[in-house]
Short mmCIF file of C-alpha atoms in Angstrom, two decimals:
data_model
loop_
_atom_site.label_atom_id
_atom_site.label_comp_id
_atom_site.label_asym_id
_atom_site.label_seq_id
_atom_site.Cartn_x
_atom_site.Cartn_y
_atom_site.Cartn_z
CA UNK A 270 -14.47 -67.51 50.06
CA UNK A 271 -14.06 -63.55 50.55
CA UNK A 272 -15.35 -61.34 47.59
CA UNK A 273 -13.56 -57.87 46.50
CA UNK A 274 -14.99 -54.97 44.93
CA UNK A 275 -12.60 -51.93 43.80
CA UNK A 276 -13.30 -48.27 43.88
CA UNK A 277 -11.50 -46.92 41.27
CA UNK A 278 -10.16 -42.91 40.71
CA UNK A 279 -8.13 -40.93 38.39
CA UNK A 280 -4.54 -41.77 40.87
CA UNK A 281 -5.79 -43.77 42.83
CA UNK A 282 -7.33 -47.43 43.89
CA UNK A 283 -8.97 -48.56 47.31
CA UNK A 284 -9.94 -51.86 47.83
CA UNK A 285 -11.71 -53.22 50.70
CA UNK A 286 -12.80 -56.65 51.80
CA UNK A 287 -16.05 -57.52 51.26
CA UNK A 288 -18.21 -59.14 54.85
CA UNK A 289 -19.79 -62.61 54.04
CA UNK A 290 -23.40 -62.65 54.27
CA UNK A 291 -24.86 -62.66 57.83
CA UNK A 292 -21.46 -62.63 59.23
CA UNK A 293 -20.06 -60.10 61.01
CA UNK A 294 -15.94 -59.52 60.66
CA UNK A 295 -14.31 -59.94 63.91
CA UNK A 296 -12.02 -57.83 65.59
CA UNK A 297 -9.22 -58.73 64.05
CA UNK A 298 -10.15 -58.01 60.56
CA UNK A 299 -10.95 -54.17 61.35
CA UNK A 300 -7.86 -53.36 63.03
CA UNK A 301 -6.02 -54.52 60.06
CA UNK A 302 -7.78 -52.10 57.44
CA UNK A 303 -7.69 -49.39 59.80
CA UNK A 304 -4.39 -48.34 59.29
CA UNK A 305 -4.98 -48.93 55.59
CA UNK A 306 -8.19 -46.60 55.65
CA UNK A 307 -5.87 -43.67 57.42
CA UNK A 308 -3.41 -44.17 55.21
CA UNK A 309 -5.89 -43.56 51.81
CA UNK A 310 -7.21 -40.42 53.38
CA UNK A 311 -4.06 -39.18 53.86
CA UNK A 312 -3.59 -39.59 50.25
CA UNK A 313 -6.78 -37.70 49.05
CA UNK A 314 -5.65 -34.67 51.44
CA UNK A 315 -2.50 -34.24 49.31
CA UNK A 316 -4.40 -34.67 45.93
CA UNK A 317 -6.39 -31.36 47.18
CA UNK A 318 -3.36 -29.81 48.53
CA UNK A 319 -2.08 -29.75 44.85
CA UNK A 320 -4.83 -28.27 43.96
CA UNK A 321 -4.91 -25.53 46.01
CA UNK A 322 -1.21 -24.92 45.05
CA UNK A 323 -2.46 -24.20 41.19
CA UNK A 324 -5.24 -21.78 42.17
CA UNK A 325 -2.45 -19.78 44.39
CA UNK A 326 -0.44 -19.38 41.16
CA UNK A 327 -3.15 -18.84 39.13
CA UNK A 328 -4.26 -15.87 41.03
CA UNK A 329 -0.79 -14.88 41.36
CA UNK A 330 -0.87 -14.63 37.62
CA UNK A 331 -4.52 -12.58 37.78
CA UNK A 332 -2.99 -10.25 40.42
CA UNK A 333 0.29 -10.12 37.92
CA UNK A 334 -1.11 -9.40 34.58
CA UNK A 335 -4.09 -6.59 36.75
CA UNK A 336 -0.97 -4.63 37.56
CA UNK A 337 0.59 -4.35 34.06
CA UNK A 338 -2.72 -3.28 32.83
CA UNK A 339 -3.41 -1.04 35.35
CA UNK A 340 -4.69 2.21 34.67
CA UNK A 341 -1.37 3.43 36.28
CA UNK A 342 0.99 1.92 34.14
CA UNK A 343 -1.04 2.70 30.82
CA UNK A 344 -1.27 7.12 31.46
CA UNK A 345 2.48 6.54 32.49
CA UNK A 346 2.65 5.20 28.89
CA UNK A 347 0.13 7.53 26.76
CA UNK A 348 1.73 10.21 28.75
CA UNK A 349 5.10 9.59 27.16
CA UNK A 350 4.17 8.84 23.78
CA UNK A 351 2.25 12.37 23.92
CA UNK A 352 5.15 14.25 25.34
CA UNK A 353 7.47 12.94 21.95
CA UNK A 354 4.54 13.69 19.69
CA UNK A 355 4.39 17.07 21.06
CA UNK A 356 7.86 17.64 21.24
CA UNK A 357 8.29 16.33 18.05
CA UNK A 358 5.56 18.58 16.72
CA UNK A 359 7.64 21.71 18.26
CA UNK A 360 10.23 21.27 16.23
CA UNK A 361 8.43 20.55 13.28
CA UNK A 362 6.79 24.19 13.50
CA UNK A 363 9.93 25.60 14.31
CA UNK A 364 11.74 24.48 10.83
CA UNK A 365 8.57 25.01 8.67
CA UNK A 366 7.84 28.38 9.91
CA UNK A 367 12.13 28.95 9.05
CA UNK A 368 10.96 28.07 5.49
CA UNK A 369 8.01 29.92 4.84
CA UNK A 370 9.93 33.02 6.25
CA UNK A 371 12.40 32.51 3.44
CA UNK A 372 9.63 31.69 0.82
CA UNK A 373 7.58 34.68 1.10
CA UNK A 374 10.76 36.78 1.61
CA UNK A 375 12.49 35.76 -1.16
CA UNK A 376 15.57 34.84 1.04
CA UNK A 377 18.19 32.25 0.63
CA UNK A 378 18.09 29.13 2.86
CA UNK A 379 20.92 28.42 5.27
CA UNK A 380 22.65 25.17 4.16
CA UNK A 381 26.33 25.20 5.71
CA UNK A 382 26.45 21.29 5.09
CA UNK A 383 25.47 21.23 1.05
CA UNK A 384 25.75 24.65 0.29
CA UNK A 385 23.34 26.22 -2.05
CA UNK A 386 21.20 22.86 -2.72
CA UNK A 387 18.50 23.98 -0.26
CA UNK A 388 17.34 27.07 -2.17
CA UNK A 389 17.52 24.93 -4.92
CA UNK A 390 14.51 22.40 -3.92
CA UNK A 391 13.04 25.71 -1.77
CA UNK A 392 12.94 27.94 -4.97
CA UNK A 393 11.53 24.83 -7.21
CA UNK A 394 8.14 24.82 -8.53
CA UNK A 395 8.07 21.74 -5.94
CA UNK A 396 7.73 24.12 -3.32
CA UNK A 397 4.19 25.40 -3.80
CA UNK A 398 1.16 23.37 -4.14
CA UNK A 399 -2.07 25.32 -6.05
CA UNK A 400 0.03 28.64 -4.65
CA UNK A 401 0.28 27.84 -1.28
CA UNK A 402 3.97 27.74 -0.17
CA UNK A 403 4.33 24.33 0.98
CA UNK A 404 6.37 24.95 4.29
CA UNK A 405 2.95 27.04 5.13
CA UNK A 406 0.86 23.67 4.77
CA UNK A 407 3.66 21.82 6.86
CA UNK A 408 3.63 24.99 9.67
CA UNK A 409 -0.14 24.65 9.84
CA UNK A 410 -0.17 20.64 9.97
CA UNK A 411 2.60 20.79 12.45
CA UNK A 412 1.06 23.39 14.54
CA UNK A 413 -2.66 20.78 14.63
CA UNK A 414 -0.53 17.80 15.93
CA UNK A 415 1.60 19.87 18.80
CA UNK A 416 -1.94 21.32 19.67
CA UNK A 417 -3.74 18.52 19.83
CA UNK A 418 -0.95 16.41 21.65
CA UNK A 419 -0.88 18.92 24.44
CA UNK A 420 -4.79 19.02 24.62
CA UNK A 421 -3.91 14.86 25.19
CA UNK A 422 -1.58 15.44 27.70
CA UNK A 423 -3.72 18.03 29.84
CA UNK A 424 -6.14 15.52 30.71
CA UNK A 425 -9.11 18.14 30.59
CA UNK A 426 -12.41 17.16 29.70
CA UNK A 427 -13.33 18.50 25.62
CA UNK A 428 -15.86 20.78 25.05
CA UNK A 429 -19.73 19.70 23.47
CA UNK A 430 -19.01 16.34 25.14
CA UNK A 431 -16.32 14.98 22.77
CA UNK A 432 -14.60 12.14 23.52
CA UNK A 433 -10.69 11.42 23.35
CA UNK A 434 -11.15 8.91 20.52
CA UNK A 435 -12.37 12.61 18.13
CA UNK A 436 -9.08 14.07 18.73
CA UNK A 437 -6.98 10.83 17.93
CA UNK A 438 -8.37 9.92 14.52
CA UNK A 439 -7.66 13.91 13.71
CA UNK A 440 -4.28 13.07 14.58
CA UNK A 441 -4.47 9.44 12.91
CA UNK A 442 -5.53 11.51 9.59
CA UNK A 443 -3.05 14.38 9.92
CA UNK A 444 0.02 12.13 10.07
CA UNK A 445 -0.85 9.84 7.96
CA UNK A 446 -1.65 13.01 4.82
CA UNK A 447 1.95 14.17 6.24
CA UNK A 448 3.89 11.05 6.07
CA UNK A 449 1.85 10.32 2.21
CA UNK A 450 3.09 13.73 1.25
CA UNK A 451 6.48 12.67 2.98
CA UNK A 452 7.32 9.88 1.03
CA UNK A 453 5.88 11.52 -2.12
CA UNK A 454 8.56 14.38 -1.92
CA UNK A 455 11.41 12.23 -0.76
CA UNK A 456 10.63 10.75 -4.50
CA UNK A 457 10.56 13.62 -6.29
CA UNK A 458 14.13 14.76 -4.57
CA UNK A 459 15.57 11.50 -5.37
CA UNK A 460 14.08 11.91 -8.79
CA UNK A 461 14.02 15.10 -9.78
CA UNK A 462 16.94 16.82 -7.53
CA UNK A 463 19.18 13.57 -8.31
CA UNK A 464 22.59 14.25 -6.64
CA UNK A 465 21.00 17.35 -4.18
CA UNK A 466 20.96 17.17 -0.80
CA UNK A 467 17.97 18.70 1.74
CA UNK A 468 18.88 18.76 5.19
CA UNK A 469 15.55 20.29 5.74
CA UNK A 470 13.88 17.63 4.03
CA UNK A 471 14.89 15.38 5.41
CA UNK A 472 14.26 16.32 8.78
CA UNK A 473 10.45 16.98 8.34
CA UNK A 474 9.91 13.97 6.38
CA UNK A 475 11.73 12.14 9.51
CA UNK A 476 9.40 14.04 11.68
CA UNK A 477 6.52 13.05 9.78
CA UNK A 478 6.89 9.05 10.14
CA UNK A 479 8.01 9.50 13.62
CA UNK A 480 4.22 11.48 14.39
CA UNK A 481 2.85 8.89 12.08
CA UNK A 482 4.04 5.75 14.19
CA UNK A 483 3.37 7.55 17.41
CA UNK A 484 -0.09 7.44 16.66
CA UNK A 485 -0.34 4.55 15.22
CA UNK A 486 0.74 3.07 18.68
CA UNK A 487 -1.47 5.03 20.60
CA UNK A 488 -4.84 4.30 18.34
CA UNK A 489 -3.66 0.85 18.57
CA UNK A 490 -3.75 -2.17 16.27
CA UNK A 491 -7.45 -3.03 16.28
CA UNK A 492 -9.12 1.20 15.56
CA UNK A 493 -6.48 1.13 13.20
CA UNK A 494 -7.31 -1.95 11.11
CA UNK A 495 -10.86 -0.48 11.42
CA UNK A 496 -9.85 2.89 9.70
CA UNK A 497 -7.34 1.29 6.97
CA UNK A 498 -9.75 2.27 4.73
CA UNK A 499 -9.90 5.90 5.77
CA UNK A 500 -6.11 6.56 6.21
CA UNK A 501 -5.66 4.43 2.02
CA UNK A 502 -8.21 6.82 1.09
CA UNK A 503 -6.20 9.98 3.04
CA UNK A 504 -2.92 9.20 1.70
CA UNK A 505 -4.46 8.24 -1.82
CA UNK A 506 -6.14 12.06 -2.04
CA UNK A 507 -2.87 13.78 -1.15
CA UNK A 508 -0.71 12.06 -3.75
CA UNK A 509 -3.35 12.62 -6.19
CA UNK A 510 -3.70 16.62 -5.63
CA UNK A 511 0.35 16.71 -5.34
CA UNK A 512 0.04 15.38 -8.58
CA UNK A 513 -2.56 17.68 -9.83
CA UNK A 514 -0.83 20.60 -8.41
CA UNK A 515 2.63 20.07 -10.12
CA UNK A 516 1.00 18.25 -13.55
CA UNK A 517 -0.46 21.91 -14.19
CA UNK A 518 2.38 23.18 -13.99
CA UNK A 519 5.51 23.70 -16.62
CA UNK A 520 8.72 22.58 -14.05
CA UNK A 521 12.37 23.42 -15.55
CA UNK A 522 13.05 20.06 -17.67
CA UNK A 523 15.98 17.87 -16.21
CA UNK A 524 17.99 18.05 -19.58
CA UNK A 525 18.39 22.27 -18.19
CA UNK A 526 19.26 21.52 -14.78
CA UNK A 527 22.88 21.53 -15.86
CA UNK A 528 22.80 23.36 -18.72
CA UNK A 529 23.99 27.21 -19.76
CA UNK A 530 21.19 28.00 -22.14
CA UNK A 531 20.90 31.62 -24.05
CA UNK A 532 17.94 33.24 -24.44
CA UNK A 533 16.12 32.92 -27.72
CA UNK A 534 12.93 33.43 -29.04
CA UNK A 535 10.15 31.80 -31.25
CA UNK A 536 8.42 32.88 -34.51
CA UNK A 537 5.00 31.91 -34.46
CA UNK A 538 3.73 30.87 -37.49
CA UNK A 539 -0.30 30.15 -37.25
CA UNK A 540 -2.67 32.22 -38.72
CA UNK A 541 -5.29 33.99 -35.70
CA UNK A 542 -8.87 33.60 -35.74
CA UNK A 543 -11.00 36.54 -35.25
CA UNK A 544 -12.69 35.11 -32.09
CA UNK A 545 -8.30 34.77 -30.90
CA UNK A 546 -7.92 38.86 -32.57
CA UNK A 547 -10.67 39.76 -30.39
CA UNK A 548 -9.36 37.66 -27.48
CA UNK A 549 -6.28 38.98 -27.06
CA UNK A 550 -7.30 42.51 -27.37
CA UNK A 551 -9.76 42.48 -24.71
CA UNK A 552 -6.92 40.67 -22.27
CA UNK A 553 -4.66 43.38 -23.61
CA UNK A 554 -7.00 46.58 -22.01
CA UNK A 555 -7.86 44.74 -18.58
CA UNK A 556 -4.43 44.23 -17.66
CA UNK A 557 -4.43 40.54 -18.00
CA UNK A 558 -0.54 38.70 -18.14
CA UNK A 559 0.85 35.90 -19.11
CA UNK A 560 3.88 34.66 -17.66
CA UNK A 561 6.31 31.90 -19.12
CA UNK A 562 10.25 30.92 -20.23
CA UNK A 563 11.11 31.22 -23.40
CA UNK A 564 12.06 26.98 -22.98
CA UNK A 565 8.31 26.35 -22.46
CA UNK A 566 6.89 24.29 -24.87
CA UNK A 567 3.35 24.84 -23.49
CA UNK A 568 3.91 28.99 -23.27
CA UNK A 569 4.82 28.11 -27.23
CA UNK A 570 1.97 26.00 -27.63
CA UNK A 571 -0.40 29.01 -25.99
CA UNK A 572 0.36 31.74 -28.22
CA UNK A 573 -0.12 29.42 -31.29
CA UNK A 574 -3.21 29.22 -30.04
CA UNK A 575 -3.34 32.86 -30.31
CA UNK A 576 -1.65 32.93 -33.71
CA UNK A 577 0.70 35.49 -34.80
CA UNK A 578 -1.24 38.56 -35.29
CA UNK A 579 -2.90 38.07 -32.18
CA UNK A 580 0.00 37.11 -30.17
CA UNK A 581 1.40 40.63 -30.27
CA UNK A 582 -1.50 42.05 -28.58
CA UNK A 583 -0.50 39.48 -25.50
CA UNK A 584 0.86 41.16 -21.84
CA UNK A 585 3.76 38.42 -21.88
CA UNK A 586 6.47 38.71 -18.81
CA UNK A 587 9.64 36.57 -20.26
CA UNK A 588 10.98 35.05 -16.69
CA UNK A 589 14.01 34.21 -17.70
CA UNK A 590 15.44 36.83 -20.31
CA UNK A 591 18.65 36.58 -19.67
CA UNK A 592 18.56 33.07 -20.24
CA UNK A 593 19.07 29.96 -18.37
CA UNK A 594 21.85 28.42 -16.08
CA UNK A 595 22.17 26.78 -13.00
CA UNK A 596 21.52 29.10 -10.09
CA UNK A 597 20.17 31.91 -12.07
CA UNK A 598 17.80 33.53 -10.64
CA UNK A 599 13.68 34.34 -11.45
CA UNK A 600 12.88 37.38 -13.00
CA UNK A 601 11.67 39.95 -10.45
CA UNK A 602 8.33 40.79 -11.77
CA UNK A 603 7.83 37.08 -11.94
CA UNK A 604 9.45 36.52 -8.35
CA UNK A 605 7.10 39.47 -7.47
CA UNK A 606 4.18 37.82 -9.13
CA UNK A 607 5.03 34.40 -7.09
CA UNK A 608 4.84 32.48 -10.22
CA UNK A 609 6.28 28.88 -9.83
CA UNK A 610 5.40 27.20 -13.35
CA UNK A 611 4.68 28.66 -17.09
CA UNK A 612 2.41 29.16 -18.30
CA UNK A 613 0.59 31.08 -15.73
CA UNK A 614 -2.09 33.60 -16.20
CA UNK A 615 -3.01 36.30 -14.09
CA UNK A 616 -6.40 37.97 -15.29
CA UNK A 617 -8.67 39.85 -13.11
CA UNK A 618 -6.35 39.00 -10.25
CA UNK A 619 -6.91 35.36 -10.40
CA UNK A 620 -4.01 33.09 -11.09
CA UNK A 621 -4.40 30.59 -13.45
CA UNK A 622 -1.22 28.38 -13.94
CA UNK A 623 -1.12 25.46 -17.01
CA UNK A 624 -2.07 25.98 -20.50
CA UNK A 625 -5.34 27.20 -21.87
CA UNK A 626 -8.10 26.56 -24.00
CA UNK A 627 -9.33 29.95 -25.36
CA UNK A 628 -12.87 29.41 -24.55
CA UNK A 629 -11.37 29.48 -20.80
CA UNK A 630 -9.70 32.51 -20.89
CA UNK A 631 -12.82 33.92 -22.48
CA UNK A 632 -15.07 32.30 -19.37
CA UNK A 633 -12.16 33.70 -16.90
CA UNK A 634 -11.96 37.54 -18.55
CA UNK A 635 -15.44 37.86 -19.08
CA UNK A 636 -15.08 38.38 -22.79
CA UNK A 637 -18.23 38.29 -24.68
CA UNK A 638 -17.60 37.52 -28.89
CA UNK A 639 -19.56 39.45 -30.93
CA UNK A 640 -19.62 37.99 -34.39
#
């Protein structure tokens, strides 16, 4: 009898008839599995052929994905997001430097939608951060991000060998203090101005996140989980000083803000120490001032400290002696004076805002107590 042994593949089977031993296969039998062996290779020639189809579209794919990473395609890309930063940044400088026009010149902001709201928030305490007008800080920050974007777009090699990664995470930082101090303020007018409405506000703050995503793009998901901790830390410092800044401070209280209140005035009552007596003398002959509202608890709470005998020796500027209502205006030595919360000291030419221990103003004078 004939044998048959198999040769087996992943598609495919061949069998063959197996010779009997010492006997050769006539004719007969090998021109009937020729046309079966032409008929397997045949086979294995398309098996290949499909394989040569998937590595065509695999490089097709390669050659595919090469051109939408190409370096072409990514400038066209950084090159826009750069243009809107800097454009962005333009107009940014443009409003803030407006503002701080009208904050050191005492001028009225130009609000033709809400009227006389802006010089509202503009004249606020809110506007001035440790006695920097704020729309100076925003003019400075906005002026850093159009520079630097431009320096981006320019393509010119930095100076000292820096990189383009230095310049990014100074942008990274910048928008990420100006979109913390952003959302902070859009708070405090929702909060505080309840009812007002800041065109100019609202524009920078809307600036401000629009810088802030920009980058964010541009840095890229990956640097920018790797400085998390830096940009937390960023936005946590600027609320904190915001804070600081307006906590020493003595803003109008909310319960005013609508109110027609007449001036009146305060007898104090406590008895003054001699270290106080001597105190308040010595302020008294170097010109030293203290400037507050006759509404202030804390500008009360200072000259108690003071006492009553010694209080009358004290260079105080009343900034509202005329009283209070809505819209009235600062008095002039204290507009002159830039004072933006009571109490605030002025001694040796140093402003000093918040109340203080005695001890302090002793340090801050220069007074020396001799028993």
């Amino acid at each position: 009898m004939s044998s048959f042994f198999s040769l087996s593949s992943p598609s495919l089977q061949f069998y063959r008839r197996a010779a009997p031993p010492l006997t050769l296969p006539n004719s007969n039998a090998i021109k009937t599995h020729t046309p079966r062996l032409k008929r397997e290779f045949v086979l294995l020639q398309l098996r290949c052929s499909s394989t040569q189809k998937d590595d065509v579209e695999t490089e097709t794919e390669i050659e595919t994905t090469s051109f939408l990473d190409s370096p072409s395609v990514s400038s066209s890309n950084s090159t826009y997001k750069w243009s809107a930063s800097a454009a962005l940044g333009i107009i940014g400088f443009l409003e803030t430097s407006y503002l701080t026009y009208l904050k050191l010149s005492n001028s009225d902001a130009f609000c033709p939608i809400t009227g006389g709201s802006c010089g509202d928030v503009l004249n606020s305490q809110y506007a001035v951060v440790f006695g920097v007008p704020l729309p100076l800080i925003g003019m400075a920050a906005y002026g850093l991000v159009t520079a630097f974007s431009l320096l981006q777009l320019s393509e010119k090699k930095l100076p000292f060998g820096i990189t383009e990664t230095y310049p990014r995470f100074i942008l990274l930082g910048t928008t990420t203090s100006m979109a913390a101090s952003s959302a902070y303020f859009l708070y405090i007018l929702s909060t505080r101005f309840s009812g007002t409405l800041c065109p100019y506000c609202l524009v920078s703050a809307f600036l401000s996140f629009s810088l802030f995503f920009i980058t964010l793009k541009d840095v890229g998901f990956q640097e920018v989980q790797k400085a998390a901790g830096l940009q937390l830390c960023i936005a946590s410092l600027v609320v904190v000083a915001l804070s600081t800044s307006y906590g020493n401070s003595q803003s109008i209280p909310s319960s005013l803000a609508e109110s027609d209140l007449p001036y009146f005035t305060v007898e104090i009552t406590t008895p003054s120490s001699p270290f106080a007596f001597s105190l308040a003398k010595y302020l008294h002959s170097i010109g030293a001032k203290m400037y507050g509202a006759f509404w202030c608890s804390h500008c009360l709470e200072q000259k108690e400290m003071f006492g009553s005998e010694a209080a009358k020796y004290l260079d105080y500027v009343e900034c509202f002696p005329e009283g209070y209502r809505k819209g009235i205006q600062i008095a002039k030595a204290c507009s002159d004076a830039k004072i933006d919360g009571f109490p605030t000291w002025i001694i040796n030419d140093q402003v000093i805002s918040g109340e203080q221990e005695l001890s302090d103003l002793a340090e801050v004078s220069g007074f020396k107590f001799n028993e």
